[in-house]
PDB file of C-alpha atoms in Angstrom:
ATOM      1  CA  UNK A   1     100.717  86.017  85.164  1.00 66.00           C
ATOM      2  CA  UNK A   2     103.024  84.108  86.896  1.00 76.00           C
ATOM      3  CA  UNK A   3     106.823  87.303  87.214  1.00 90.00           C
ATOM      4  CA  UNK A   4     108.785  84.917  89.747  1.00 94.00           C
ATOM      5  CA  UNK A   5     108.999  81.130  88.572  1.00 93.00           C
ATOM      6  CA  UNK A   6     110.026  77.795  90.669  1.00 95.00           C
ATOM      7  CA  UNK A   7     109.905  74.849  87.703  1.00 92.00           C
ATOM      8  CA  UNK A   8     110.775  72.582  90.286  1.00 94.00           C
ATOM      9  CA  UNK A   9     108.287  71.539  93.024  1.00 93.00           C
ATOM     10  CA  UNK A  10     110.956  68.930  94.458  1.00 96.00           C
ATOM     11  CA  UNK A  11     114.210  68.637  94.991  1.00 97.00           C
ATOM     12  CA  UNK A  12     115.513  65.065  96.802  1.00 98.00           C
ATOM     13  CA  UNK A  13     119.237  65.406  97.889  1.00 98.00           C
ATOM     14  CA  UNK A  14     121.707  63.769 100.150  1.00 98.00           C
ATOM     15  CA  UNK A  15     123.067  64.931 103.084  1.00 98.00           C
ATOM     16  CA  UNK A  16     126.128  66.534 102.826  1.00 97.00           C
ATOM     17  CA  UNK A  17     125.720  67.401  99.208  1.00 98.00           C
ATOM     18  CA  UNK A  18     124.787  70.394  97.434  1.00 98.00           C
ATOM     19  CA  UNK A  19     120.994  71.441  96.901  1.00 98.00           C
ATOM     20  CA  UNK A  20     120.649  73.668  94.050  1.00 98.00           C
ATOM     21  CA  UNK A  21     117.703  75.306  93.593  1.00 98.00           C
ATOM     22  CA  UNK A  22     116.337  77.539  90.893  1.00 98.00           C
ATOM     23  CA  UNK A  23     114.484  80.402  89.929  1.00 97.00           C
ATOM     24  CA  UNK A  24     113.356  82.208  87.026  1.00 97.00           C
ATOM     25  CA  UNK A  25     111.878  85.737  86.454  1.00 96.00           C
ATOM     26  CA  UNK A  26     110.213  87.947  83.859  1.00 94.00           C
ATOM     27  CA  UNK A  27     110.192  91.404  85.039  1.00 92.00           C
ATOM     28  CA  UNK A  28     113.716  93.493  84.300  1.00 91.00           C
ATOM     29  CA  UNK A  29     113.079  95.862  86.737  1.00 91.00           C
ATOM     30  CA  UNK A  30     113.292  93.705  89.706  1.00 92.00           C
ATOM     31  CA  UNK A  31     115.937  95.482  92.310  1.00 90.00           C
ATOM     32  CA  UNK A  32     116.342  93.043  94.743  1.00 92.00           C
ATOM     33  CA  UNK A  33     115.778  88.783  95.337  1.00 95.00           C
ATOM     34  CA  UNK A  34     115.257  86.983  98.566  1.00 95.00           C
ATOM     35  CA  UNK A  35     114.734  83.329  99.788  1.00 96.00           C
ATOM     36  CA  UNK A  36     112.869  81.975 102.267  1.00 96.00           C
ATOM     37  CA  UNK A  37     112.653  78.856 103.821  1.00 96.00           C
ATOM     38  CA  UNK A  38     109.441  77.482 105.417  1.00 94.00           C
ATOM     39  CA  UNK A  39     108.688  74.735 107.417  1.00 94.00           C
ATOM     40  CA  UNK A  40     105.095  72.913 107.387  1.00 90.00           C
ATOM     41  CA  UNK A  41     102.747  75.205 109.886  1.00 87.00           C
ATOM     42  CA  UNK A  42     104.865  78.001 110.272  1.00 91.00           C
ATOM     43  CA  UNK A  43     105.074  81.276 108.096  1.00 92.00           C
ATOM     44  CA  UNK A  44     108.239  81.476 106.074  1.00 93.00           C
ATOM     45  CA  UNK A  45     111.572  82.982 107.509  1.00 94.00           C
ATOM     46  CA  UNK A  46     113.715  85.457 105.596  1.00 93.00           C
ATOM     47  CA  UNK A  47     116.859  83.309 104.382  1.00 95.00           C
ATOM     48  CA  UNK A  48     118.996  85.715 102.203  1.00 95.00           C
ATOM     49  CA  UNK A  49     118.769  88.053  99.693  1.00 93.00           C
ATOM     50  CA  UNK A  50     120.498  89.794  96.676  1.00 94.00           C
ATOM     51  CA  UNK A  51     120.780  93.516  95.108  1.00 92.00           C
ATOM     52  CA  UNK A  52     120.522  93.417  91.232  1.00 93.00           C
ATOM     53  CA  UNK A  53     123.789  95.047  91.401  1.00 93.00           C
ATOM     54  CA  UNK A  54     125.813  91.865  92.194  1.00 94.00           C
ATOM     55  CA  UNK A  55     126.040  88.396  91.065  1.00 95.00           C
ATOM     56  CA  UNK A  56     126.601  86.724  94.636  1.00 97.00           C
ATOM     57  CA  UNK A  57     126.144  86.509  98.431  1.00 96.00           C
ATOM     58  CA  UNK A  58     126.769  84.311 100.894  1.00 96.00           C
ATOM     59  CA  UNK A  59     126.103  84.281 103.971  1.00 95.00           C
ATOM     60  CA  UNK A  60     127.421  80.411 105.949  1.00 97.00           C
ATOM     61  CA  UNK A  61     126.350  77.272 104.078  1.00 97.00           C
ATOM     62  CA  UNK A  62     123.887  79.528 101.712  1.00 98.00           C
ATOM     63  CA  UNK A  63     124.966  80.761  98.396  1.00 98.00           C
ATOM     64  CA  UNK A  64     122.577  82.991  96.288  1.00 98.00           C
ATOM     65  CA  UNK A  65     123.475  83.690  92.887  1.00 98.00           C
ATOM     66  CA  UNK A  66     121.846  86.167  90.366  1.00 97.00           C
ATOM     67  CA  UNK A  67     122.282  85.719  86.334  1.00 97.00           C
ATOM     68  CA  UNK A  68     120.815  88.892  85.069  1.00 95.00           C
ATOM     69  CA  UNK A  69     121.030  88.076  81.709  1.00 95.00           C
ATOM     70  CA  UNK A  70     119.384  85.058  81.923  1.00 96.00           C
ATOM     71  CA  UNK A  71     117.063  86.377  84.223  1.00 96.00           C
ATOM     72  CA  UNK A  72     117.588  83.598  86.864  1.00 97.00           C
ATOM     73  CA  UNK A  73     118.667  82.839  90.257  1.00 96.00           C
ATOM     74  CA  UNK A  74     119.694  80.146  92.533  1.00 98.00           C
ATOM     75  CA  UNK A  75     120.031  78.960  96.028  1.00 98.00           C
ATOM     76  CA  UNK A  76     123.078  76.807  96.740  1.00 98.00           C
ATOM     77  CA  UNK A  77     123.508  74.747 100.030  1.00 98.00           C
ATOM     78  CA  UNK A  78     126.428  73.572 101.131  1.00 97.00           C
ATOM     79  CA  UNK A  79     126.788  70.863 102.652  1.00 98.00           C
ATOM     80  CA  UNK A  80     122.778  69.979 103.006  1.00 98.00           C
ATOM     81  CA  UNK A  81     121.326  68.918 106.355  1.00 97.00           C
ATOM     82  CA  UNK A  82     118.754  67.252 107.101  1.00 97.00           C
ATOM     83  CA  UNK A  83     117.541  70.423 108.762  1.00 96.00           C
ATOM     84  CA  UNK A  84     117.030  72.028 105.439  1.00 97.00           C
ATOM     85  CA  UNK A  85     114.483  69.884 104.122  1.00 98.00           C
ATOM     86  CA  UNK A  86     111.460  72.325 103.868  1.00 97.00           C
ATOM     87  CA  UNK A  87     109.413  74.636 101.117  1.00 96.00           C
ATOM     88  CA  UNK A  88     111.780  77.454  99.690  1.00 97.00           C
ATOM     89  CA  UNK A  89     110.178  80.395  98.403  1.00 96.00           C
ATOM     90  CA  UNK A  90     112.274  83.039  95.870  1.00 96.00           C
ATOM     91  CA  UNK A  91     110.921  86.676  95.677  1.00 94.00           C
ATOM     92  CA  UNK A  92     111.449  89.582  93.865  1.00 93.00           C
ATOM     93  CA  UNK A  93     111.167  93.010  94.297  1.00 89.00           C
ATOM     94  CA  UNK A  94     109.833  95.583  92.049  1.00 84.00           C
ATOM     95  CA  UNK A  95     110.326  99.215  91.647  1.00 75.00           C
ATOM     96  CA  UNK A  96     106.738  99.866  93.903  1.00 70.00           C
ATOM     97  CA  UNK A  97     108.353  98.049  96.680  1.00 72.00           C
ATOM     98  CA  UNK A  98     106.335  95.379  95.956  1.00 80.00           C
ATOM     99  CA  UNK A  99     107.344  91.579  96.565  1.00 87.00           C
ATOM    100  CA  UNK A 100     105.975  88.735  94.020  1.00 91.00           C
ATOM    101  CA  UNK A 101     106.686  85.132  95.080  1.00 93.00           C
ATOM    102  CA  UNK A 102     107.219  81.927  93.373  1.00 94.00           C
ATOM    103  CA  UNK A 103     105.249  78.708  93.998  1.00 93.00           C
ATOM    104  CA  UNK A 104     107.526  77.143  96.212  1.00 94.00           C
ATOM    105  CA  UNK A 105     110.011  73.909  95.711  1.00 96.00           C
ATOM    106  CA  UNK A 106     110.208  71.421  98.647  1.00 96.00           C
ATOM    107  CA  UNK A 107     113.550  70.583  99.301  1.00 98.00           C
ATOM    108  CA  UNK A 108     113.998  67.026 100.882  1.00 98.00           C
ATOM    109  CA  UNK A 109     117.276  66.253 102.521  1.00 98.00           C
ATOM    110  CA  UNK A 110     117.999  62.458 102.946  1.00 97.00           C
ATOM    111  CA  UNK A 111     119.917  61.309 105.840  1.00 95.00           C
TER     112      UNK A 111
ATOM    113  CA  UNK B   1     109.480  87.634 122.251  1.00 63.00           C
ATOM    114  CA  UNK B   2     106.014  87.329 119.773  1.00 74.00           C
ATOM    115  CA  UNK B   3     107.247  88.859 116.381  1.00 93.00           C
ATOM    116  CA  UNK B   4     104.082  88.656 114.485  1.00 96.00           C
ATOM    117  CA  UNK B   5     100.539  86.718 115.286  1.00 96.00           C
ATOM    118  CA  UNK B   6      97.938  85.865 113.902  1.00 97.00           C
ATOM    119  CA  UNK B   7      94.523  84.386 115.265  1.00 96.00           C
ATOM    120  CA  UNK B   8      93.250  82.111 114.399  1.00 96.00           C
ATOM    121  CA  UNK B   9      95.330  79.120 113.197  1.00 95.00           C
ATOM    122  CA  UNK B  10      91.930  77.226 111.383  1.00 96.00           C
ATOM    123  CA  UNK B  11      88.917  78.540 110.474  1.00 96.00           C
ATOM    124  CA  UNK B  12      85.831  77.013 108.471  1.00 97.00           C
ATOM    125  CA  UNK B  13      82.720  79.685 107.233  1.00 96.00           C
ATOM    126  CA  UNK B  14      80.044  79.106 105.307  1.00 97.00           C
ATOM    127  CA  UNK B  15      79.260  80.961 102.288  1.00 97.00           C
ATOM    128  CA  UNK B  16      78.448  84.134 102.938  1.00 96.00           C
ATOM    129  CA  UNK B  17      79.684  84.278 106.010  1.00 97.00           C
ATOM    130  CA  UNK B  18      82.128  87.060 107.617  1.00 96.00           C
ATOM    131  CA  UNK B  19      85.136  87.156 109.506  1.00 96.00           C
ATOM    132  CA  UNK B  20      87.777  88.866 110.451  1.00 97.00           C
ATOM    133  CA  UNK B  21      91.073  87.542 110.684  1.00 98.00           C
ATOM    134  CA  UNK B  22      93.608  89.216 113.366  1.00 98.00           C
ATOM    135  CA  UNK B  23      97.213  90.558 113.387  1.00 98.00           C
ATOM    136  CA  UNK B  24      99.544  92.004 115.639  1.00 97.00           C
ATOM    137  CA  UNK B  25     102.897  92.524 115.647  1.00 97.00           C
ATOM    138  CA  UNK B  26     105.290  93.955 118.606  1.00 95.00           C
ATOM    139  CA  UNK B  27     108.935  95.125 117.159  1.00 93.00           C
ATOM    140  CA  UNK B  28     107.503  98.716 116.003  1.00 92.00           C
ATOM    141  CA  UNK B  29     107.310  97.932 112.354  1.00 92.00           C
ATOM    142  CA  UNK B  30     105.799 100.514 109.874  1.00 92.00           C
ATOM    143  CA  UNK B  31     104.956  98.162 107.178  1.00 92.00           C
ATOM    144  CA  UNK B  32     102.627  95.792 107.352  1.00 94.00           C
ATOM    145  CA  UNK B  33     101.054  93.361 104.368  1.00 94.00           C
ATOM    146  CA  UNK B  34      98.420  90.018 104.331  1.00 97.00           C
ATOM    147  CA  UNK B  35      99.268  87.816 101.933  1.00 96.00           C
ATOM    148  CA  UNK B  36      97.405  84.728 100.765  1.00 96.00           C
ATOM    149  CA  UNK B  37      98.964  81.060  99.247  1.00 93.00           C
ATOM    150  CA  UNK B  38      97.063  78.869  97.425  1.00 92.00           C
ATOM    151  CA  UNK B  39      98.156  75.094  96.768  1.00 84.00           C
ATOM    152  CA  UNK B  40     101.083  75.084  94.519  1.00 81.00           C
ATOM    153  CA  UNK B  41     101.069  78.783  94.003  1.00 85.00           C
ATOM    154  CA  UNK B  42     102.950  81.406  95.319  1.00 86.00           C
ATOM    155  CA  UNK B  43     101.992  83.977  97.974  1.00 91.00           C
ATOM    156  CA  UNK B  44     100.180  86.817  96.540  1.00 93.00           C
ATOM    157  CA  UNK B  45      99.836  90.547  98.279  1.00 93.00           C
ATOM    158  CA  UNK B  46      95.847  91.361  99.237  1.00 96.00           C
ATOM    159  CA  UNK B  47      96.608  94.328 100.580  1.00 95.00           C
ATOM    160  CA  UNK B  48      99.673  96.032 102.992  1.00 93.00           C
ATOM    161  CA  UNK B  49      99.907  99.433 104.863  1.00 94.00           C
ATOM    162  CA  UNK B  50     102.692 101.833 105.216  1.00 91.00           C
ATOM    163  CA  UNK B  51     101.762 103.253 108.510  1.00 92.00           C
ATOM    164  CA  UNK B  52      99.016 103.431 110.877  1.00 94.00           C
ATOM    165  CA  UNK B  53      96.007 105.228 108.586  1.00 94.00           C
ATOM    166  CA  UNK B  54      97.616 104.035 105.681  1.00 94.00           C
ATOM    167  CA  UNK B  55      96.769 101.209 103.417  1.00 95.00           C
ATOM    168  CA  UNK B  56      96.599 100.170  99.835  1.00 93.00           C
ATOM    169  CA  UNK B  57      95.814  97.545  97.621  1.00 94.00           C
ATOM    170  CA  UNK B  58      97.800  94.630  96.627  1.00 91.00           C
ATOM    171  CA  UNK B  59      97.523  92.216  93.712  1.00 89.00           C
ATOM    172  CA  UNK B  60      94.821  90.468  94.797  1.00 94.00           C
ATOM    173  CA  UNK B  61      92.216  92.764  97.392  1.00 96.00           C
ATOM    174  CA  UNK B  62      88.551  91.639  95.926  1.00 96.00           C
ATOM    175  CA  UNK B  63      86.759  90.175  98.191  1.00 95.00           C
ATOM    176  CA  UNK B  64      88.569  91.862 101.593  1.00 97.00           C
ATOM    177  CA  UNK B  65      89.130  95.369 103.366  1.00 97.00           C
ATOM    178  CA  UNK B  66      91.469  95.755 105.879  1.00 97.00           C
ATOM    179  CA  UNK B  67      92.258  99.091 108.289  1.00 95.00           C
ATOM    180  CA  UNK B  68      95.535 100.097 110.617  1.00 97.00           C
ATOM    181  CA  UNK B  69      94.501 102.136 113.391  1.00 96.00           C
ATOM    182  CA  UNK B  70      97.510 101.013 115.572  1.00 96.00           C
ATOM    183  CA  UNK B  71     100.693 100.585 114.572  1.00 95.00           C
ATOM    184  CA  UNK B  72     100.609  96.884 116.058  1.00 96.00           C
ATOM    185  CA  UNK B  73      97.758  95.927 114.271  1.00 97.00           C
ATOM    186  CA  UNK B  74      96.217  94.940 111.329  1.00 98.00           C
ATOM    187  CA  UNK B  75      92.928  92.799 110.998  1.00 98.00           C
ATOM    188  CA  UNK B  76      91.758  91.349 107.471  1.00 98.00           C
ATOM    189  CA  UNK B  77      88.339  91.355 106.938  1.00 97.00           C
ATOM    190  CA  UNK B  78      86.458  88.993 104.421  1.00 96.00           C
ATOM    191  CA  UNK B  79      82.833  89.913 103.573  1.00 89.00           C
ATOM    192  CA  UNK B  80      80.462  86.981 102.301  1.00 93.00           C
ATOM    193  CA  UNK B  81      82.757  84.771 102.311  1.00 95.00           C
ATOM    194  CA  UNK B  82      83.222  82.304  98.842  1.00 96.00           C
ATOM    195  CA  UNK B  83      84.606  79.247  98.044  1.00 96.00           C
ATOM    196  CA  UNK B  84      87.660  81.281  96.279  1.00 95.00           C
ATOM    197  CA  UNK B  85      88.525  82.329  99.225  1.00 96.00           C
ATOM    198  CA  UNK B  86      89.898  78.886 100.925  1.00 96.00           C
ATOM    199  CA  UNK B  87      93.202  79.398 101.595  1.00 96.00           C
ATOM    200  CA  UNK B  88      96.464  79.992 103.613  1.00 96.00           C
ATOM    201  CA  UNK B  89      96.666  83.732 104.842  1.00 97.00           C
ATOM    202  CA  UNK B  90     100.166  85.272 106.251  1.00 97.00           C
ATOM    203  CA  UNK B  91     100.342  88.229 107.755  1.00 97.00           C
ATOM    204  CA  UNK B  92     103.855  90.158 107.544  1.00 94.00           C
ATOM    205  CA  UNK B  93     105.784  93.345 108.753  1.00 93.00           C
ATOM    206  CA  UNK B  94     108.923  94.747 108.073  1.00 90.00           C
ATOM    207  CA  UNK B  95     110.811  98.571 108.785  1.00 85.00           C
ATOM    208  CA  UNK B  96     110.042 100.085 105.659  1.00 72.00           C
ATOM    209  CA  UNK B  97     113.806 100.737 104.818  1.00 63.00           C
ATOM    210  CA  UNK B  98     114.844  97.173 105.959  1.00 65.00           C
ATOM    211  CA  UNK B  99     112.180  95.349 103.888  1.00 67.00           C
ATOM    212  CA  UNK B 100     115.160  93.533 101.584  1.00 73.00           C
ATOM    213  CA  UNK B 101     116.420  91.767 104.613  1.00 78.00           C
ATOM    214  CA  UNK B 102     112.842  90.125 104.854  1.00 84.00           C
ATOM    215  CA  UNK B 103     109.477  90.251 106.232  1.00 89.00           C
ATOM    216  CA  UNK B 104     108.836  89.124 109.258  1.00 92.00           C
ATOM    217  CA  UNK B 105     105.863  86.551 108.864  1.00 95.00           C
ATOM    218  CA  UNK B 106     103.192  85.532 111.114  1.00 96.00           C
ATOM    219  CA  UNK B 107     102.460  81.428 111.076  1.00 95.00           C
ATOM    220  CA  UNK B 108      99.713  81.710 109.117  1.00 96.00           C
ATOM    221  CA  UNK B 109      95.221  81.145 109.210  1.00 97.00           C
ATOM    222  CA  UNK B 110      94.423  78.226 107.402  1.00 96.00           C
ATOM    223  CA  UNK B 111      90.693  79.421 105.652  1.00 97.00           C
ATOM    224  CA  UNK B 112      88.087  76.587 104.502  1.00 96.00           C
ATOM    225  CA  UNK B 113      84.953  78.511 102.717  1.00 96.00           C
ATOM    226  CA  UNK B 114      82.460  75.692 102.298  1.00 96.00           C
TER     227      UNK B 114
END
C-alpha cells in the first residue's frame, strides 16, 4: 500500500526552464514532506522540506509547495541545470516519526 | 569528513547464505535506520534505532535483525538469504530532533541473492 505517490517516472526538461515535479499522498496525518535528490551510485541527499502548517518554502532555485486539500505536493526548479538531472525522491512523515518514500521520478535536464 | 558508510558497495550470496552488511556513521547521530529500494519502488524502513541498545522494527524487518551497541554503528544482518532479498540497501542517521531537515544517507550495498 503504496501512502507517498510519484505518477511520473520521467520528467525531460530544458535547461533554463522550470521542472515541475509531483507528488501525491494518502495519509492525512502526515506532519512534514521532504525531497531528495539522488544521483546514480550514491545514497540520496536531503533537498528541502515542508511543515504541514504552510503551503511553501524555498530555499534558492527550489520551490516546494504543499496542497493539503488535494493532498499533493510539488518540487519546482528554477531555472533547471543540467546539474539537476537525477532521481528525486518525496517523503512524508507520519505521526511515529516514521518516513514513507515514493518511487522516485528521474528528472533529465537537456542542455 | 565520512558522514555515513557502508561496506560493502556489491555483494552476491547464494541462497541461504548469511551476511552482514556494515554501517558507521561519525557526526554523533542518535538515530539510525536501513532502508531497502527495490526497482521502481520507493525506499522502505527494515528496521531503525533510537539510540545505542535501542531498535525497532520498520515496515519491512522479515528476513533481517539488526543490533546498536555503539552509537556509530549499526550492522544489518540477513539470515538465509532469498531471492526477495536482491536489492539496494541505504543506511541513514539523523539527530533525532533534526530528522525533518533530512537523513543523512550512506551510498548504498547493492544485494544480488541468486
Amino acid at each position: 500500500d503504496q501512502q507517498v505517490k510519484q505518477n511520473s517516472p520521467s520528467l525531460s526538461v530544458q535547461e533554463g526552464r522550470i521542472s515541475i515535479l509531483n507528488c501525491d499522498y494518502t495519509n492525512s496525518m502526515f506532519d512534514y514532506f521532504l525531497w531528495y535528490k539522488k544521483y546514480p551510485a550514491e545514497g540520496p541527499t536531503f533537498l528541502i522540506s515542508i511543515s504541514s502548517i504552510k503551503d511553501k518554502n524555498e530555499d534558492g532555485r527550489f520551490t516546494v509547495f504543499l496542497n493539503k486539500s488535494a493532498k499533493h505536493l510539488s518540487l519546482h526548479i528554477v531555472p533547471s541545470q543540467p546539474g539537476d538531472s537525477a532521481v528525486y525522491f518525496c517523503a512524508a512523515r507520519n505521526t511515529g516519526n516514521q518516513f514513507y518514500f515514493g518511487t522516485g521520478t528521474s528528472l533529465t535536464v537537456i542542455p | 569528513n565520512a558522514g555515513v558508510t557502508q561496506t560493502p558497495k556489491f555483494r552476491i550470496l547464494k541462497i541461504g547464505q548469511s551476511m552482514t552488511l556494515q554501517c558507521a556513521q561519525d557526526m554523533n547521530h542518535n538515530y539510525m535506520y536501513w532502508y531497502r529500494q527495490d526497482p521502481g519502488m520507493g525506499l522502505k524502513l527494515i528496521y531503525y534505532s533510537v539510540g545505542a541498545g535501542i531498535t525497532d522494527k520498520g515496515e519491512v524487518p522479515n528476513g533481517y535483525n539488526v543490533s546498536r551497541s555503539t552509537t556509530e554503528d549499526f550492522p544489518l544482518r540477513l539470515e538465509l538469504a532469498a531471492p526477495s532479498q536482491t536489492s539496494v540497501y541505504f543506511c541513514a542517521s539523523s539527530f533525532e530532533d533534526r530528522a525533518v531537515y533530512g537523513y543523512t544517507f550512506g551510498s548504498g550495498t547493492r544485494l544480488t541473492v541468486v
